[in-house]
Amino acid sequence: MTTFPDPAELYPDVAAKGSLAAALQDVAEEQGLVLGDVVSDERQPLLYASVPSETPLREALIVSAGHVSRYWLTKGWGQGIWLVTGKSRTLPEVARAAQAWRNGVRLRDIRRLVPFVELTGLAEAAEQGPAYVVAVQWQTMRQEAEEANWSEYRALIEAAQAEPKLRQLYPYTSHWTLRFSTTTGYPFSPDPVCLHATRRGRYIVSQSWLGAVLAETTTAAEAVALAVSYLSADIGPAVAGTYKAQGTPHHP
């Protein structure tokens, strides 16, 4: 069984305040910063805290302490998209990043103000709207397909992106199965249709991931055309947010 150092010994200054939330608040006050109602994890108050956001486009910034060595990791989500991360060894630096996140400062400016903050691949696209997120995600899929030593998979991604009705949806893969969502945030929508390439030159159209097979073809173009025929006639461009946030039956 893996054992970790006692958090009180690794973070005696935090332990003296009673929780990471309290320590963050004190450090923020010393710098003239306002973090709002910082919340600690009831089970591990010395290791986890969350700083609320003033904008509905961002969730609370999660701050977690290292279990083996002394540092703090930050992670921020917005509308179901992981936007920022970063590791720092100084709590005042974390507090500055937390206030900028809370106040809705643009992500690029947060990184400029607090360089330890790193932006994810979809971060800046998310600030511009769902169409930008979808476009960037397709670019990422194409790049991954180019790097994969799998001609059938590359052909499938290219054919799917070339089809306007699929290109407007948010694409992602699960075990190399090409899936689509009507929302850009996780949890994603139920699959409207799925596509899978085999290394034997076959392409499979299925109802959902691991769902019933609807068709099997010998070309990517045929598979894409069949997939489109199974889409709802009124399906539109992917929208921002998570599927649940759209009022239907949020990230971990």
PDB file of C-alpha atoms in Angstrom:
ATOM      1  CA  MET A   1       0.000   0.000   0.000  1.00  0.00           C
ATOM      2  CA  THR A   2       1.327   3.440  -0.943  1.00  0.00           C
ATOM      3  CA  THR A   3       1.844   5.775   1.991  1.00  0.00           C
ATOM      4  CA  PHE A   4       2.171   9.547   1.834  1.00  0.00           C
ATOM      5  CA  PRO A   5       3.738  12.044   4.232  1.00  0.00           C
ATOM      6  CA  ASP A   6       1.497  13.556   6.858  1.00  0.00           C
ATOM      7  CA  PRO A   7       0.032  16.728   5.264  1.00  0.00           C
ATOM      8  CA  ALA A   8       0.505  18.570   8.559  1.00  0.00           C
ATOM      9  CA  GLU A   9       4.251  17.890   8.378  1.00  0.00           C
ATOM     10  CA  LEU A  10       4.506  18.714   4.668  1.00  0.00           C
ATOM     11  CA  TYR A  11       2.431  21.887   5.056  1.00  0.00           C
ATOM     12  CA  PRO A  12       2.887  23.096   8.653  1.00  0.00           C
ATOM     13  CA  ASP A  13       1.953  26.678   7.695  1.00  0.00           C
ATOM     14  CA  VAL A  14      -1.336  25.473   6.201  1.00  0.00           C
ATOM     15  CA  ALA A  15      -1.986  23.219   9.171  1.00  0.00           C
ATOM     16  CA  ALA A  16      -1.513  26.204  11.480  1.00  0.00           C
ATOM     17  CA  LYS A  17      -4.411  27.923   9.678  1.00  0.00           C
ATOM     18  CA  GLY A  18      -6.606  24.837   9.885  1.00  0.00           C
ATOM     19  CA  SER A  19      -7.198  24.375   6.152  1.00  0.00           C
ATOM     20  CA  LEU A  20      -5.898  25.206   2.700  1.00  0.00           C
ATOM     21  CA  ALA A  21      -8.894  27.491   2.210  1.00  0.00           C
ATOM     22  CA  ALA A  22      -8.010  29.511   5.298  1.00  0.00           C
ATOM     23  CA  ALA A  23      -4.351  29.684   4.308  1.00  0.00           C
ATOM     24  CA  LEU A  24      -5.297  30.926   0.845  1.00  0.00           C
ATOM     25  CA  GLN A  25      -7.584  33.564   2.325  1.00  0.00           C
ATOM     26  CA  ASP A  26      -4.864  34.837   4.653  1.00  0.00           C
ATOM     27  CA  VAL A  27      -2.278  34.992   1.880  1.00  0.00           C
ATOM     28  CA  ALA A  28      -4.765  36.802  -0.350  1.00  0.00           C
ATOM     29  CA  GLU A  29      -5.564  39.387   2.326  1.00  0.00           C
ATOM     30  CA  GLU A  30      -1.865  40.055   2.850  1.00  0.00           C
ATOM     31  CA  GLN A  31      -1.632  40.914  -0.871  1.00  0.00           C
ATOM     32  CA  GLY A  32      -4.846  42.919  -0.976  1.00  0.00           C
ATOM     33  CA  LEU A  33      -6.613  40.259  -3.038  1.00  0.00           C
ATOM     34  CA  VAL A  34     -10.238  39.101  -2.808  1.00  0.00           C
ATOM     35  CA  LEU A  35     -11.045  35.437  -3.387  1.00  0.00           C
ATOM     36  CA  GLY A  36     -14.630  35.211  -2.160  1.00  0.00           C
ATOM     37  CA  ASP A  37     -15.826  32.233  -0.139  1.00  0.00           C
ATOM     38  CA  VAL A  38     -13.004  29.744  -0.583  1.00  0.00           C
ATOM     39  CA  VAL A  39     -14.173  26.242   0.294  1.00  0.00           C
ATOM     40  CA  SER A  40     -12.124  23.372   1.714  1.00  0.00           C
ATOM     41  CA  ASP A  41     -12.589  19.690   1.116  1.00  0.00           C
ATOM     42  CA  GLU A  42     -14.168  18.331   4.295  1.00  0.00           C
ATOM     43  CA  ARG A  43     -12.245  15.062   4.079  1.00  0.00           C
ATOM     44  CA  GLN A  44      -8.801  16.542   3.362  1.00  0.00           C
ATOM     45  CA  PRO A  45      -8.929  20.236   4.290  1.00  0.00           C
ATOM     46  CA  LEU A  46      -5.147  20.674   4.180  1.00  0.00           C
ATOM     47  CA  LEU A  47      -4.881  19.377   0.628  1.00  0.00           C
ATOM     48  CA  TYR A  48      -7.867  20.681  -1.333  1.00  0.00           C
ATOM     49  CA  ALA A  49      -9.723  23.957  -1.757  1.00  0.00           C
ATOM     50  CA  SER A  50     -11.846  25.662  -4.401  1.00  0.00           C
ATOM     51  CA  VAL A  51     -12.080  29.356  -5.249  1.00  0.00           C
ATOM     52  CA  PRO A  52     -15.475  30.469  -6.616  1.00  0.00           C
ATOM     53  CA  SER A  53     -15.849  32.222  -9.946  1.00  0.00           C
ATOM     54  CA  GLU A  54     -17.720  35.473 -10.456  1.00  0.00           C
ATOM     55  CA  THR A  55     -18.614  34.519 -14.036  1.00  0.00           C
ATOM     56  CA  PRO A  56     -21.042  31.731 -14.989  1.00  0.00           C
ATOM     57  CA  LEU A  57     -18.686  30.831 -17.839  1.00  0.00           C
ATOM     58  CA  ARG A  58     -16.163  29.419 -15.357  1.00  0.00           C
ATOM     59  CA  GLU A  59     -16.442  26.899 -12.575  1.00  0.00           C
ATOM     60  CA  ALA A  60     -14.607  27.189  -9.261  1.00  0.00           C
ATOM     61  CA  LEU A  61     -10.825  27.006  -9.533  1.00  0.00           C
ATOM     62  CA  ILE A  62      -9.599  23.822  -7.864  1.00  0.00           C
ATOM     63  CA  VAL A  63      -6.404  24.060  -5.811  1.00  0.00           C
ATOM     64  CA  SER A  64      -4.802  20.803  -4.664  1.00  0.00           C
ATOM     65  CA  ALA A  65      -1.615  20.274  -2.696  1.00  0.00           C
ATOM     66  CA  GLY A  66       1.026  17.726  -3.620  1.00  0.00           C
ATOM     67  CA  HIS A  67       0.865  14.515  -1.604  1.00  0.00           C
ATOM     68  CA  VAL A  68       4.572  13.651  -1.774  1.00  0.00           C
ATOM     69  CA  SER A  69       6.369  16.969  -2.226  1.00  0.00           C
ATOM     70  CA  ARG A  70       5.371  20.532  -1.447  1.00  0.00           C
ATOM     71  CA  TYR A  71       3.575  22.340  -4.291  1.00  0.00           C
ATOM     72  CA  TRP A  72       0.087  23.427  -5.297  1.00  0.00           C
ATOM     73  CA  LEU A  73      -1.669  22.412  -8.493  1.00  0.00           C
ATOM     74  CA  THR A  74      -4.458  24.537  -9.971  1.00  0.00           C
ATOM     75  CA  LYS A  75      -7.086  23.367 -12.440  1.00  0.00           C
ATOM     76  CA  GLY A  76      -9.900  25.399 -13.946  1.00  0.00           C
ATOM     77  CA  TRP A  77     -12.905  24.333 -16.024  1.00  0.00           C
ATOM     78  CA  GLY A  78     -15.477  26.393 -17.874  1.00  0.00           C
ATOM     79  CA  GLN A  79     -18.661  25.193 -19.597  1.00  0.00           C
ATOM     80  CA  GLY A  80     -17.405  21.633 -19.439  1.00  0.00           C
ATOM     81  CA  ILE A  81     -13.971  22.362 -20.962  1.00  0.00           C
ATOM     82  CA  TRP A  82     -10.682  22.058 -19.100  1.00  0.00           C
ATOM     83  CA  LEU A  83      -9.144  25.493 -19.587  1.00  0.00           C
ATOM     84  CA  VAL A  84      -6.142  25.992 -17.304  1.00  0.00           C
ATOM     85  CA  THR A  85      -3.714  24.093 -15.149  1.00  0.00           C
ATOM     86  CA  GLY A  86      -0.424  24.895 -13.457  1.00  0.00           C
ATOM     87  CA  LYS A  87       1.890  24.003 -10.608  1.00  0.00           C
ATOM     88  CA  SER A  88       3.411  26.490  -8.176  1.00  0.00           C
ATOM     89  CA  ARG A  89       5.533  26.196  -5.046  1.00  0.00           C
ATOM     90  CA  THR A  90       4.352  29.524  -3.610  1.00  0.00           C
ATOM     91  CA  LEU A  91       0.873  30.074  -2.221  1.00  0.00           C
ATOM     92  CA  PRO A  92       0.848  33.849  -2.894  1.00  0.00           C
ATOM     93  CA  GLU A  93       1.313  33.079  -6.588  1.00  0.00           C
ATOM     94  CA  VAL A  94      -1.627  30.683  -6.456  1.00  0.00           C
ATOM     95  CA  ALA A  95      -3.745  33.361  -4.791  1.00  0.00           C
ATOM     96  CA  ARG A  96      -2.963  35.835  -7.589  1.00  0.00           C
ATOM     97  CA  ALA A  97      -3.970  33.293 -10.221  1.00  0.00           C
ATOM     98  CA  ALA A  98      -7.136  32.489  -8.283  1.00  0.00           C
ATOM     99  CA  GLN A  99      -8.254  36.120  -8.116  1.00  0.00           C
ATOM    100  CA  ALA A 100      -7.648  36.616 -11.842  1.00  0.00           C
ATOM    101  CA  TRP A 101      -9.642  33.454 -12.606  1.00  0.00           C
ATOM    102  CA  ARG A 102     -12.439  34.522 -10.252  1.00  0.00           C
ATOM    103  CA  ASN A 103     -12.676  37.990 -11.779  1.00  0.00           C
ATOM    104  CA  GLY A 104     -12.976  36.693 -15.331  1.00  0.00           C
ATOM    105  CA  VAL A 105      -9.612  37.968 -16.564  1.00  0.00           C
ATOM    106  CA  ARG A 106      -8.904  36.674 -20.066  1.00  0.00           C
ATOM    107  CA  LEU A 107      -6.975  33.415 -19.991  1.00  0.00           C
ATOM    108  CA  ARG A 108      -4.057  34.756 -21.987  1.00  0.00           C
ATOM    109  CA  ASP A 109      -3.777  37.666 -19.533  1.00  0.00           C
ATOM    110  CA  ILE A 110      -3.871  35.306 -16.549  1.00  0.00           C
ATOM    111  CA  ARG A 111      -0.881  33.484 -17.995  1.00  0.00           C
ATOM    112  CA  ARG A 112       0.875  36.802 -18.551  1.00  0.00           C
ATOM    113  CA  LEU A 113       0.207  37.917 -14.973  1.00  0.00           C
ATOM    114  CA  VAL A 114       1.009  34.547 -13.395  1.00  0.00           C
ATOM    115  CA  PRO A 115       3.324  32.590 -15.735  1.00  0.00           C
ATOM    116  CA  PHE A 116       2.980  29.259 -13.946  1.00  0.00           C
ATOM    117  CA  VAL A 117      -0.561  28.990 -15.344  1.00  0.00           C
ATOM    118  CA  GLU A 118      -0.734  26.907 -18.530  1.00  0.00           C
ATOM    119  CA  LEU A 119      -3.577  27.064 -21.054  1.00  0.00           C
ATOM    120  CA  THR A 120      -5.020  23.900 -22.559  1.00  0.00           C
ATOM    121  CA  GLY A 121      -5.414  23.429 -26.283  1.00  0.00           C
ATOM    122  CA  LEU A 122      -9.050  24.549 -26.296  1.00  0.00           C
ATOM    123  CA  ALA A 123      -8.690  27.370 -23.769  1.00  0.00           C
ATOM    124  CA  GLU A 124      -8.562  30.439 -25.975  1.00  0.00           C
ATOM    125  CA  ALA A 125     -11.001  28.956 -28.495  1.00  0.00           C
ATOM    126  CA  ALA A 126     -13.526  28.521 -25.675  1.00  0.00           C
ATOM    127  CA  GLU A 127     -13.420  32.257 -25.016  1.00  0.00           C
ATOM    128  CA  GLN A 128     -14.381  32.914 -28.646  1.00  0.00           C
ATOM    129  CA  GLY A 129     -17.365  30.591 -28.813  1.00  0.00           C
ATOM    130  CA  PRO A 130     -18.409  27.021 -29.657  1.00  0.00           C
ATOM    131  CA  ALA A 131     -17.666  27.297 -33.383  1.00  0.00           C
ATOM    132  CA  TYR A 132     -14.028  28.057 -32.565  1.00  0.00           C
ATOM    133  CA  VAL A 133     -13.857  25.130 -30.122  1.00  0.00           C
ATOM    134  CA  VAL A 134     -15.198  22.771 -32.775  1.00  0.00           C
ATOM    135  CA  ALA A 135     -12.748  24.088 -35.387  1.00  0.00           C
ATOM    136  CA  VAL A 136      -9.744  23.707 -33.084  1.00  0.00           C
ATOM    137  CA  GLN A 137     -10.844  20.218 -32.067  1.00  0.00           C
ATOM    138  CA  TRP A 138     -11.077  19.167 -35.712  1.00  0.00           C
ATOM    139  CA  GLN A 139      -7.570  20.526 -36.293  1.00  0.00           C
ATOM    140  CA  THR A 140      -6.338  18.444 -33.360  1.00  0.00           C
ATOM    141  CA  MET A 141      -8.065  15.353 -34.709  1.00  0.00           C
ATOM    142  CA  ARG A 142      -6.500  15.870 -38.133  1.00  0.00           C
ATOM    143  CA  GLN A 143      -3.057  16.284 -36.602  1.00  0.00           C
ATOM    144  CA  GLU A 144      -3.436  13.135 -34.533  1.00  0.00           C
ATOM    145  CA  ALA A 145      -4.643  11.251 -37.598  1.00  0.00           C
ATOM    146  CA  GLU A 146      -1.631  12.415 -39.600  1.00  0.00           C
ATOM    147  CA  GLU A 147       0.676  11.159 -36.858  1.00  0.00           C
ATOM    148  CA  ALA A 148      -1.062   7.801 -36.528  1.00  0.00           C
ATOM    149  CA  ASN A 149       0.332   4.958 -38.612  1.00  0.00           C
ATOM    150  CA  TRP A 150      -3.139   4.007 -39.770  1.00  0.00           C
ATOM    151  CA  SER A 151      -4.274   5.033 -43.242  1.00  0.00           C
ATOM    152  CA  GLU A 152      -7.912   3.947 -42.756  1.00  0.00           C
ATOM    153  CA  TYR A 153      -8.275   6.055 -39.637  1.00  0.00           C
ATOM    154  CA  ARG A 154      -6.722   9.070 -41.349  1.00  0.00           C
ATOM    155  CA  ALA A 155      -9.116   8.655 -44.290  1.00  0.00           C
ATOM    156  CA  LEU A 156     -12.075   8.483 -41.914  1.00  0.00           C
ATOM    157  CA  ILE A 157     -11.161  11.708 -40.095  1.00  0.00           C
ATOM    158  CA  GLU A 158     -10.594  13.530 -43.393  1.00  0.00           C
ATOM    159  CA  ALA A 159     -13.891  12.332 -44.860  1.00  0.00           C
ATOM    160  CA  ALA A 160     -15.844  13.201 -41.710  1.00  0.00           C
ATOM    161  CA  GLN A 161     -14.394  16.695 -41.532  1.00  0.00           C
ATOM    162  CA  ALA A 162     -15.224  17.274 -45.195  1.00  0.00           C
ATOM    163  CA  GLU A 163     -18.914  16.615 -44.521  1.00  0.00           C
ATOM    164  CA  PRO A 164     -20.643  19.864 -43.351  1.00  0.00           C
ATOM    165  CA  LYS A 165     -23.235  18.132 -41.157  1.00  0.00           C
ATOM    166  CA  LEU A 166     -20.505  16.321 -39.211  1.00  0.00           C
ATOM    167  CA  ARG A 167     -18.010  19.172 -39.314  1.00  0.00           C
ATOM    168  CA  GLN A 168     -20.407  21.363 -37.291  1.00  0.00           C
ATOM    169  CA  LEU A 169     -20.424  18.855 -34.411  1.00  0.00           C
ATOM    170  CA  TYR A 170     -17.769  18.439 -31.711  1.00  0.00           C
ATOM    171  CA  PRO A 171     -15.618  15.415 -32.645  1.00  0.00           C
ATOM    172  CA  TYR A 172     -13.757  13.168 -30.243  1.00  0.00           C
ATOM    173  CA  THR A 173     -12.607   9.573 -30.045  1.00  0.00           C
ATOM    174  CA  SER A 174     -13.022   6.730 -27.612  1.00  0.00           C
ATOM    175  CA  HIS A 175     -10.894   3.664 -28.292  1.00  0.00           C
ATOM    176  CA  TRP A 176     -10.374   5.027 -31.824  1.00  0.00           C
ATOM    177  CA  THR A 177     -14.102   5.253 -32.481  1.00  0.00           C
ATOM    178  CA  LEU A 178     -15.045   8.644 -33.918  1.00  0.00           C
ATOM    179  CA  ARG A 179     -17.867  10.142 -31.893  1.00  0.00           C
ATOM    180  CA  PHE A 180     -19.787  13.412 -32.124  1.00  0.00           C
ATOM    181  CA  SER A 181     -21.441  15.706 -29.620  1.00  0.00           C
ATOM    182  CA  THR A 182     -23.978  18.483 -29.998  1.00  0.00           C
ATOM    183  CA  THR A 183     -22.260  20.265 -27.095  1.00  0.00           C
ATOM    184  CA  THR A 184     -18.621  21.311 -26.771  1.00  0.00           C
ATOM    185  CA  GLY A 185     -18.465  20.589 -23.024  1.00  0.00           C
ATOM    186  CA  TYR A 186     -18.199  17.370 -21.050  1.00  0.00           C
ATOM    187  CA  PRO A 187     -20.373  15.444 -20.345  1.00  0.00           C
ATOM    188  CA  PHE A 188     -21.087  15.298 -24.043  1.00  0.00           C
ATOM    189  CA  SER A 189     -24.426  14.583 -25.672  1.00  0.00           C
ATOM    190  CA  PRO A 190     -25.518  11.050 -26.534  1.00  0.00           C
ATOM    191  CA  ASP A 191     -23.980   9.884 -29.800  1.00  0.00           C
ATOM    192  CA  PRO A 192     -26.065  10.848 -32.830  1.00  0.00           C
ATOM    193  CA  VAL A 193     -23.942   8.306 -34.724  1.00  0.00           C
ATOM    194  CA  CYS A 194     -20.445   6.774 -34.506  1.00  0.00           C
ATOM    195  CA  LEU A 195     -17.804   5.816 -37.053  1.00  0.00           C
ATOM    196  CA  HIS A 196     -14.994   3.293 -36.763  1.00  0.00           C
ATOM    197  CA  ALA A 197     -12.161   2.340 -39.099  1.00  0.00           C
ATOM    198  CA  THR A 198     -10.577  -1.100 -39.095  1.00  0.00           C
ATOM    199  CA  ARG A 199      -7.102  -2.002 -40.280  1.00  0.00           C
ATOM    200  CA  ARG A 200      -8.658  -4.390 -42.784  1.00  0.00           C
ATOM    201  CA  GLY A 201      -9.982  -1.593 -44.985  1.00  0.00           C
ATOM    202  CA  ARG A 202     -13.500  -1.662 -43.545  1.00  0.00           C
ATOM    203  CA  TYR A 203     -15.513   1.190 -42.049  1.00  0.00           C
ATOM    204  CA  ILE A 204     -18.315   0.685 -39.541  1.00  0.00           C
ATOM    205  CA  VAL A 205     -21.258   2.974 -38.826  1.00  0.00           C
ATOM    206  CA  SER A 206     -22.858   2.323 -35.458  1.00  0.00           C
ATOM    207  CA  GLN A 207     -25.809   3.696 -33.543  1.00  0.00           C
ATOM    208  CA  SER A 208     -23.634   4.638 -30.573  1.00  0.00           C
ATOM    209  CA  TRP A 209     -20.334   3.703 -28.985  1.00  0.00           C
ATOM    210  CA  LEU A 210     -20.506  -0.082 -28.557  1.00  0.00           C
ATOM    211  CA  GLY A 211     -24.040   0.179 -29.947  1.00  0.00           C
ATOM    212  CA  ALA A 212     -25.747  -1.640 -32.784  1.00  0.00           C
ATOM    213  CA  VAL A 213     -23.948  -1.699 -36.130  1.00  0.00           C
ATOM    214  CA  LEU A 214     -25.950   0.167 -38.762  1.00  0.00           C
ATOM    215  CA  ALA A 215     -23.719  -0.413 -41.765  1.00  0.00           C
ATOM    216  CA  GLU A 216     -20.284  -1.551 -42.919  1.00  0.00           C
ATOM    217  CA  THR A 217     -18.524  -0.139 -45.992  1.00  0.00           C
ATOM    218  CA  THR A 218     -15.244  -0.358 -47.857  1.00  0.00           C
ATOM    219  CA  THR A 219     -14.569   3.388 -48.103  1.00  0.00           C
ATOM    220  CA  ALA A 220     -14.557   6.241 -45.619  1.00  0.00           C
ATOM    221  CA  ALA A 221     -16.685   8.393 -47.921  1.00  0.00           C
ATOM    222  CA  GLU A 222     -19.430   5.756 -48.031  1.00  0.00           C
ATOM    223  CA  ALA A 223     -19.383   5.410 -44.251  1.00  0.00           C
ATOM    224  CA  VAL A 224     -19.680   9.157 -43.777  1.00  0.00           C
ATOM    225  CA  ALA A 225     -22.548   9.414 -46.251  1.00  0.00           C
ATOM    226  CA  LEU A 226     -24.431   6.652 -44.449  1.00  0.00           C
ATOM    227  CA  ALA A 227     -23.736   8.242 -41.068  1.00  0.00           C
ATOM    228  CA  VAL A 228     -25.242  11.513 -42.272  1.00  0.00           C
ATOM    229  CA  SER A 229     -28.391   9.679 -43.405  1.00  0.00           C
ATOM    230  CA  TYR A 230     -28.953   8.585 -39.810  1.00  0.00           C
ATOM    231  CA  LEU A 231     -28.647  12.091 -38.359  1.00  0.00           C
ATOM    232  CA  SER A 232     -31.711  13.983 -37.243  1.00  0.00           C
ATOM    233  CA  ALA A 233     -32.840  16.425 -39.918  1.00  0.00           C
ATOM    234  CA  ASP A 234     -32.826  19.327 -37.476  1.00  0.00           C
ATOM    235  CA  ILE A 235     -29.388  18.696 -35.968  1.00  0.00           C
ATOM    236  CA  GLY A 236     -27.435  21.954 -35.791  1.00  0.00           C
ATOM    237  CA  PRO A 237     -23.998  23.227 -34.818  1.00  0.00           C
ATOM    238  CA  ALA A 238     -22.600  22.171 -31.445  1.00  0.00           C
ATOM    239  CA  VAL A 239     -23.443  24.635 -28.685  1.00  0.00           C
ATOM    240  CA  ALA A 240     -21.352  25.743 -25.727  1.00  0.00           C
ATOM    241  CA  GLY A 241     -21.706  24.021 -22.376  1.00  0.00           C
ATOM    242  CA  THR A 242     -22.395  20.497 -21.219  1.00  0.00           C
ATOM    243  CA  TYR A 243     -25.236  18.243 -22.284  1.00  0.00           C
ATOM    244  CA  LYS A 244     -26.769  18.345 -18.808  1.00  0.00           C
ATOM    245  CA  ALA A 245     -26.532  22.133 -18.786  1.00  0.00           C
ATOM    246  CA  GLN A 246     -28.778  22.204 -21.845  1.00  0.00           C
ATOM    247  CA  GLY A 247     -31.630  20.965 -19.667  1.00  0.00           C
ATOM    248  CA  THR A 248     -31.330  17.249 -20.377  1.00  0.00           C
ATOM    249  CA  PRO A 249     -31.118  13.860 -18.290  1.00  0.00           C
ATOM    250  CA  HIS A 250     -20.892  17.689 -15.088  1.00  0.00           C
ATOM    251  CA  HIS A 251     -17.144  16.877 -15.358  1.00  0.00           C
ATOM    252  CA  PRO A 252     -15.536  14.733 -12.694  1.00  0.00           C
TER     253      PRO A 252
END
